[in-house]
PDB file of C-alpha atoms in Angstrom:
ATOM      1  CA  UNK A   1      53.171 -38.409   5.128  1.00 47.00           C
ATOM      2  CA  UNK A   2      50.121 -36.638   3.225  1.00 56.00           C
ATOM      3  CA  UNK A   3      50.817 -32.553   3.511  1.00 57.00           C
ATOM      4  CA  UNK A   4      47.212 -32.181   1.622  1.00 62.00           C
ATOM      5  CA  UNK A   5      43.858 -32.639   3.263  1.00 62.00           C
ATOM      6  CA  UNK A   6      41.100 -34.301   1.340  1.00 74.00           C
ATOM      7  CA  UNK A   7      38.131 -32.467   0.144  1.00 71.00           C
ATOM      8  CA  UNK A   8      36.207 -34.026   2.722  1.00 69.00           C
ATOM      9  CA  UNK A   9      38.639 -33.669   5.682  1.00 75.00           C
ATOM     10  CA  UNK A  10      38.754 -30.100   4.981  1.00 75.00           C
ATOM     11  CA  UNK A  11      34.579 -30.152   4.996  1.00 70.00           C
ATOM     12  CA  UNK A  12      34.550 -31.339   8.268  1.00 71.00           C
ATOM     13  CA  UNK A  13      37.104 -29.468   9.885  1.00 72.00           C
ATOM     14  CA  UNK A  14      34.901 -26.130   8.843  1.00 75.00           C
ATOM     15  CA  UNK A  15      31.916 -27.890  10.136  1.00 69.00           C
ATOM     16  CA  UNK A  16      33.992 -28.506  13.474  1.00 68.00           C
ATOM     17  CA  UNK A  17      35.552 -24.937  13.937  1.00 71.00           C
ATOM     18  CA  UNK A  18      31.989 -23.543  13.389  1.00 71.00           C
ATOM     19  CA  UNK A  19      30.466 -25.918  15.927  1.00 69.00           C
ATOM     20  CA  UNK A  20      33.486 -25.252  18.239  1.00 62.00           C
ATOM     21  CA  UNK A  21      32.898 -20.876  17.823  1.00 66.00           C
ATOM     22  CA  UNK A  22      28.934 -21.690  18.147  1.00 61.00           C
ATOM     23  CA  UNK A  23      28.853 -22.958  21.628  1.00 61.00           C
ATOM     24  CA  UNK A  24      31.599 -20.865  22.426  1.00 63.00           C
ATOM     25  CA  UNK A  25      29.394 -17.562  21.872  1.00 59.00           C
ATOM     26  CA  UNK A  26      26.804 -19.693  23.739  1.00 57.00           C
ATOM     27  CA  UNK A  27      28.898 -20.122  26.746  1.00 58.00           C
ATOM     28  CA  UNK A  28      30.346 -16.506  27.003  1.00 60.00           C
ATOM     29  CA  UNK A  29      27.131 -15.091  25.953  1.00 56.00           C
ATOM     30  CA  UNK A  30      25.516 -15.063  29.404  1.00 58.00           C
ATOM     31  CA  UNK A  31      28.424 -13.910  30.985  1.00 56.00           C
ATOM     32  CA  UNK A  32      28.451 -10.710  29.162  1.00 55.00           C
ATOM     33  CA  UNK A  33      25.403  -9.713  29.579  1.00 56.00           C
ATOM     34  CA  UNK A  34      24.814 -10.174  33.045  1.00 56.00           C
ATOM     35  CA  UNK A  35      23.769  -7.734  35.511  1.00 56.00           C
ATOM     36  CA  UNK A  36      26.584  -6.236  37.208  1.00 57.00           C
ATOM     37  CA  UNK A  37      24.563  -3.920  39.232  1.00 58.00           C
ATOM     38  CA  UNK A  38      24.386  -6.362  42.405  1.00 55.00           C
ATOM     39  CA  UNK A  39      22.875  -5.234  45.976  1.00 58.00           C
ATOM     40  CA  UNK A  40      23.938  -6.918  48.750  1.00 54.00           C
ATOM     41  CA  UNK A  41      22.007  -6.069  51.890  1.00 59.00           C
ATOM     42  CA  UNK A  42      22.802  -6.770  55.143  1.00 62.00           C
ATOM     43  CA  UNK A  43      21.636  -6.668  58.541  1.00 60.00           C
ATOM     44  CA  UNK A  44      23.463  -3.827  60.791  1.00 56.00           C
ATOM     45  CA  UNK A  45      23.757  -4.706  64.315  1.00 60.00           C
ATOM     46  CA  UNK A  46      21.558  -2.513  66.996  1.00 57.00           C
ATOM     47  CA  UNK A  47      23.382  -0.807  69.421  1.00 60.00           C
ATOM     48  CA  UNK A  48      21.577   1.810  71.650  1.00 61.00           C
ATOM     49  CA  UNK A  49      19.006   4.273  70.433  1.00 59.00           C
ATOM     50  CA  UNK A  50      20.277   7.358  68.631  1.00 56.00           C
ATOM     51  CA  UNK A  51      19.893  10.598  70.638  1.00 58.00           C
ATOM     52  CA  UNK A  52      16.776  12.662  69.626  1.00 63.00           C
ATOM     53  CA  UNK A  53      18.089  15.956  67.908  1.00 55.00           C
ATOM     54  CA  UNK A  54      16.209  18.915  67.261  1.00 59.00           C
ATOM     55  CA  UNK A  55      16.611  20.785  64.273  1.00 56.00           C
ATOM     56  CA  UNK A  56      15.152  24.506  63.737  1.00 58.00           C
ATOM     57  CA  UNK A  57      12.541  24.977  60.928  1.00 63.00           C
ATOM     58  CA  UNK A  58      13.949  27.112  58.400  1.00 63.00           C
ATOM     59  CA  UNK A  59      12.166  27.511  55.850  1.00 63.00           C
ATOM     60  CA  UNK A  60      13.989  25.129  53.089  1.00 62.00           C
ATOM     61  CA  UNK A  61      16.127  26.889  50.092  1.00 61.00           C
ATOM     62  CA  UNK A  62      15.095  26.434  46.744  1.00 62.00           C
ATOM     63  CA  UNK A  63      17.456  26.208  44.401  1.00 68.00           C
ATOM     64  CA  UNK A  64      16.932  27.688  40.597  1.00 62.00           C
ATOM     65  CA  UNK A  65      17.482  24.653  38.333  1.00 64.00           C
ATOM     66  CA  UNK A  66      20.235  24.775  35.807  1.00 65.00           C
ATOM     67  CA  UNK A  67      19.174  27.166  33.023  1.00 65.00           C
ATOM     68  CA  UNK A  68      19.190  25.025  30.052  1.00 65.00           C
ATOM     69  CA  UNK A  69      21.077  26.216  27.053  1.00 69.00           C
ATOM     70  CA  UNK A  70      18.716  28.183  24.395  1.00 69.00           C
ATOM     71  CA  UNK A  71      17.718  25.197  21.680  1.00 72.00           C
ATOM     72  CA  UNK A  72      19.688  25.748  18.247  1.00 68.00           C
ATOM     73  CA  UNK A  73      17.222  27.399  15.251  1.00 72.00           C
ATOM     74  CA  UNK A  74      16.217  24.683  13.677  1.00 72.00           C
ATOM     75  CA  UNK A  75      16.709  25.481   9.964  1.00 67.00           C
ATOM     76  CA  UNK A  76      15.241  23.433   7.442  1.00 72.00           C
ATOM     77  CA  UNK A  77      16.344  23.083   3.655  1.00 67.00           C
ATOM     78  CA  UNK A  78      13.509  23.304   1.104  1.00 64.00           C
ATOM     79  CA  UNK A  79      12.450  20.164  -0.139  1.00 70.00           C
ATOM     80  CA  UNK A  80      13.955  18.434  -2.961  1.00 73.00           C
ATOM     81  CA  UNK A  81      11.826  15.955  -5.167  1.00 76.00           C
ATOM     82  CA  UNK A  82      13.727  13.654  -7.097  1.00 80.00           C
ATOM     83  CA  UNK A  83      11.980  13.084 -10.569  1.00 80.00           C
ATOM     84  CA  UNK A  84      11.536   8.857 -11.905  1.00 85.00           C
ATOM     85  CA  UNK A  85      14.898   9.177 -13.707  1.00 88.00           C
ATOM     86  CA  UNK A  86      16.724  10.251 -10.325  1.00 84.00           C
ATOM     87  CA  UNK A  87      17.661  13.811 -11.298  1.00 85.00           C
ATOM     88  CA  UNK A  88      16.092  16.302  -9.041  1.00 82.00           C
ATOM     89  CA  UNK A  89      12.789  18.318 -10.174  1.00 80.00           C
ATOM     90  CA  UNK A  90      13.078  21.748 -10.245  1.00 79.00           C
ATOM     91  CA  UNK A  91      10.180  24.406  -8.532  1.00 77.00           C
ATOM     92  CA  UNK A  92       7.553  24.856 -11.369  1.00 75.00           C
ATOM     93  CA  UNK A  93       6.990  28.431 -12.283  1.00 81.00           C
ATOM     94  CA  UNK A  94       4.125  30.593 -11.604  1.00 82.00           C
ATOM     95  CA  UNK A  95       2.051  32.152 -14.216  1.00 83.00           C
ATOM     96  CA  UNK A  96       2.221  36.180 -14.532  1.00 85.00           C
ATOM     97  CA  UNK A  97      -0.233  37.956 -16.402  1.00 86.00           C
ATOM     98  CA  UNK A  98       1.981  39.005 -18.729  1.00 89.00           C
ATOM     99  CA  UNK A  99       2.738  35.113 -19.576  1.00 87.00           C
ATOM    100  CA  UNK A 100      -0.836  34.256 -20.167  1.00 87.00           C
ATOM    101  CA  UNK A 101      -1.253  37.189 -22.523  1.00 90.00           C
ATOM    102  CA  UNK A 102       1.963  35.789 -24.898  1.00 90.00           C
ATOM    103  CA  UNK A 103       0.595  32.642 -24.276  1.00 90.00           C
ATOM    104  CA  UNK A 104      -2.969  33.654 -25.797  1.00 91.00           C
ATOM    105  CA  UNK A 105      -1.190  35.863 -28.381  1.00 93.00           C
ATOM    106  CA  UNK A 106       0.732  32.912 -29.873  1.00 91.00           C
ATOM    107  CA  UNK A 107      -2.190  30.811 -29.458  1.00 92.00           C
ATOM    108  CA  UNK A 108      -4.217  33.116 -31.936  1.00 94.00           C
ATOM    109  CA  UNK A 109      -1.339  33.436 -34.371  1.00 94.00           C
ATOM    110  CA  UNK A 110      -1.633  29.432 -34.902  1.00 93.00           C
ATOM    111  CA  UNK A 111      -5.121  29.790 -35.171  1.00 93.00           C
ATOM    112  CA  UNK A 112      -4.892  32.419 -37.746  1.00 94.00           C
ATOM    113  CA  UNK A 113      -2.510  30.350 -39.542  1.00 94.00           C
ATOM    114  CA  UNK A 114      -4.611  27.231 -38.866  1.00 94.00           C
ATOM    115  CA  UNK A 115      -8.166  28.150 -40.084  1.00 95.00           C
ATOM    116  CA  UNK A 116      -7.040  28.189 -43.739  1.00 95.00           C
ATOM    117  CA  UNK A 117      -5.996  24.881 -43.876  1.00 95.00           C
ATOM    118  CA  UNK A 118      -8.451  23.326 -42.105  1.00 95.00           C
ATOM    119  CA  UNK A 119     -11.781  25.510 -44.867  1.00 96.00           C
ATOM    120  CA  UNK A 120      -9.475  23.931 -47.522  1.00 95.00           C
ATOM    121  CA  UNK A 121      -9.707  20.550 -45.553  1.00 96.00           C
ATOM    122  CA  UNK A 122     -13.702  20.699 -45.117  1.00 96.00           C
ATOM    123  CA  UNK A 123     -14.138  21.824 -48.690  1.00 95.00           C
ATOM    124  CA  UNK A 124     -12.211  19.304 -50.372  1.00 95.00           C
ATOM    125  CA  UNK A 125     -14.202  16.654 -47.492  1.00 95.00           C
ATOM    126  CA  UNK A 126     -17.330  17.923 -49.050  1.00 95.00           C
ATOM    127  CA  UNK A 127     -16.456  17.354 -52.709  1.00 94.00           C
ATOM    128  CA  UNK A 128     -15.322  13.797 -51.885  1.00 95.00           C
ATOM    129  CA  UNK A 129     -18.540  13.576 -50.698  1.00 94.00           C
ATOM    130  CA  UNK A 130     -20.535  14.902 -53.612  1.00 94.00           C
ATOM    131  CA  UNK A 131     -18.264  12.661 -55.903  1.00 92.00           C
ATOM    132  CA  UNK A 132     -19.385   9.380 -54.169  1.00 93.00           C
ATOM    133  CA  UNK A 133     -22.926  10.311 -54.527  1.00 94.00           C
ATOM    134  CA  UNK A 134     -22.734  11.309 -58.192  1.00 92.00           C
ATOM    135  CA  UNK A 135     -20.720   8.509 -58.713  1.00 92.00           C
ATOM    136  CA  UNK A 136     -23.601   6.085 -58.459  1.00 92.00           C
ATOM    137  CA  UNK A 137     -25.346   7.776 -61.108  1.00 92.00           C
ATOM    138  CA  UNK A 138     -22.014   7.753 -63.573  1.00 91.00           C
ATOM    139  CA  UNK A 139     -21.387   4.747 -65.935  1.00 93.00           C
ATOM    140  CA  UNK A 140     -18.815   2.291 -64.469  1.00 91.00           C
ATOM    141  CA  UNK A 141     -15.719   4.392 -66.065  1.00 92.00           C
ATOM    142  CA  UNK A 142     -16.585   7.534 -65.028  1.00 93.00           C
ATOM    143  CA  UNK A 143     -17.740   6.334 -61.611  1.00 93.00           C
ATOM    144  CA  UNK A 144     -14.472   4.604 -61.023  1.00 93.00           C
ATOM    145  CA  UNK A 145     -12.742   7.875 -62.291  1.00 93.00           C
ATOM    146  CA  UNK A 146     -14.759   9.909 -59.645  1.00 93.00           C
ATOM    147  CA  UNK A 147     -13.887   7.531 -57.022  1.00 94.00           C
ATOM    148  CA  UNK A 148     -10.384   8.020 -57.051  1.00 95.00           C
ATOM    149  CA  UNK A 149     -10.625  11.495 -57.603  1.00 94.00           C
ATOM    150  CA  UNK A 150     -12.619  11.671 -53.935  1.00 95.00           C
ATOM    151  CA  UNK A 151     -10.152   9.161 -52.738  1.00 95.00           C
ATOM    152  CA  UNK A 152      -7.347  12.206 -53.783  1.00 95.00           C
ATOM    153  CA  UNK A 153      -9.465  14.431 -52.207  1.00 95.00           C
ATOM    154  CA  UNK A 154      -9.875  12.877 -48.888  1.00 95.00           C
ATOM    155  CA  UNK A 155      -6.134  12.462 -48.667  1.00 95.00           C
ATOM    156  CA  UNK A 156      -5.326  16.101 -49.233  1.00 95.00           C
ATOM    157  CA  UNK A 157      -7.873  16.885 -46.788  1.00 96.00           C
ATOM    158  CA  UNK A 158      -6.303  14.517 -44.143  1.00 95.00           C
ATOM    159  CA  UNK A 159      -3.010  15.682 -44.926  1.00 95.00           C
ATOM    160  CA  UNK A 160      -4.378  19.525 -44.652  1.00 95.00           C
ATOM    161  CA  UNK A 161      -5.652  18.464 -41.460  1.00 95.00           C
ATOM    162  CA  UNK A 162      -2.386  16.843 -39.945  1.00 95.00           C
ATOM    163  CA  UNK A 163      -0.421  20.095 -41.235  1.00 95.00           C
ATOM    164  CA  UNK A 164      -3.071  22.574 -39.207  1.00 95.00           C
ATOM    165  CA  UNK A 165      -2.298  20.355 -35.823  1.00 94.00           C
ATOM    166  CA  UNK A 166       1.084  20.334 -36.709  1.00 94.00           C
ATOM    167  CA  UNK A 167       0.615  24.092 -36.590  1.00 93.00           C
ATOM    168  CA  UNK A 168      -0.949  24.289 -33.370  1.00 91.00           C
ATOM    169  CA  UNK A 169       1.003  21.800 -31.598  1.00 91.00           C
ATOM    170  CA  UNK A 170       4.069  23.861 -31.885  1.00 90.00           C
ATOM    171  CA  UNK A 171       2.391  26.641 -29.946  1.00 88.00           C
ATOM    172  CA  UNK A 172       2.740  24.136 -26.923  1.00 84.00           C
ATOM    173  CA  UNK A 173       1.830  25.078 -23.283  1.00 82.00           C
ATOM    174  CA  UNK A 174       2.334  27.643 -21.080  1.00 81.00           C
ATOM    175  CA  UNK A 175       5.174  27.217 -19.532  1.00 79.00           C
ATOM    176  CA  UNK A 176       3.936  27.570 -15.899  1.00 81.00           C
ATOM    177  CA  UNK A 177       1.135  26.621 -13.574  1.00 80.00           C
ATOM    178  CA  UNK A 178      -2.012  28.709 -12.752  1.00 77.00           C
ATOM    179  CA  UNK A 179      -2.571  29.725  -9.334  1.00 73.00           C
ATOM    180  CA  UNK A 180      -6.372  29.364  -8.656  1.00 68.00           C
ATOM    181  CA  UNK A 181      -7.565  32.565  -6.619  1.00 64.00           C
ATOM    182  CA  UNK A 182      -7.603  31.528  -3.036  1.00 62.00           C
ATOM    183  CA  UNK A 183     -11.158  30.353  -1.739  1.00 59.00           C
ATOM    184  CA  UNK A 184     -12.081  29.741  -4.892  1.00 54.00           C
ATOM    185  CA  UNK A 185     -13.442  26.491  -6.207  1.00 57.00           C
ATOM    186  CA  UNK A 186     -11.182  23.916  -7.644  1.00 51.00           C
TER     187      UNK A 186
END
């Protein structure tokens, strides 16, 4: 005798188990949820008349409901934002006075430091200029020799240029967030 079941044997015995638990959930299923709250009613039998019995008005007692327990403070935590990457964002902070004034104060430093570079960068934009123009009055030797030299002199002034926003840009921001004045306009 064959101890093994075939591949397909096995496939249909699944198919049959399933089928068998299937209609076996359907046939228990209204069982267990029926009602079980039932009411039978029946007819009592009439004997004689009950005997009329009068009852003194009082006036009826009132009873004070159940005082309810006092509701627990509801305490809620502060809010957490959680940033793009997951991490939680922290509470920006709040510009003081004396914050803006640093800020401003650094801010002028760069600008001091700045303005140089950037007259050497408009100067040396204007000779390049003057050099084309006087180039087209040059013979083609010297006109090719002023060319480059106002080709020099417009890189210099670009990279004059990118070294005063290099100098600014490490100024930075703030820091913090303005608070507009309340009723103000936005």
């Amino acid at each position: 005798m064959i101890t093994t079941i075939t591949p397909l044997r096995r496939v249909a015995v699944t198919l049959a188990m399933t089928g068998v638990t299937a209609f076996g959930a359907v046939a228990i299923a209204p069982a267990a949820f029926a009602d079980e709250t039932t009411t039978v009613t029946e007819a009592a039998p009439v004997t004689d008349a009950a005997p009329e019995v009068v009852v003194p008005t009082t006036p009826p007692v009132v009873e004070a409901p159940p005082a309810a327990p006092a509701p627990a403070p509801v305490v809620t935590p502060p809010p957490v934002v959680i940033g793009k990457d997951g991490k939680p964002v922290e509470k920006p902070k709040v510009c003081t006075a004396k914050d803006l004034s640093e800020y401003a104060a650094r801010v002028a430093k760069a600008d001091a430091q700045a303005a140089p570079l950037t007259r050497a960068a408009t100067l040396l934009r204007q000779a390049s200029a003057a050099l084309r123009v006087e180039a087209t009055t040059m013979n083609p030797g010297h006109a090719r020799k002023a060319l480059a030299l106002a080709d020099a002199s417009d890189l210099a002034a670009s990279k004059l240029e990118a070294q005063a926003q290099a100098i600014l840009a490490k100024v930075g921001g703030v820091g913090c967030i303005t608070v507009a004045a309340p009723g103000g306009r936005f």
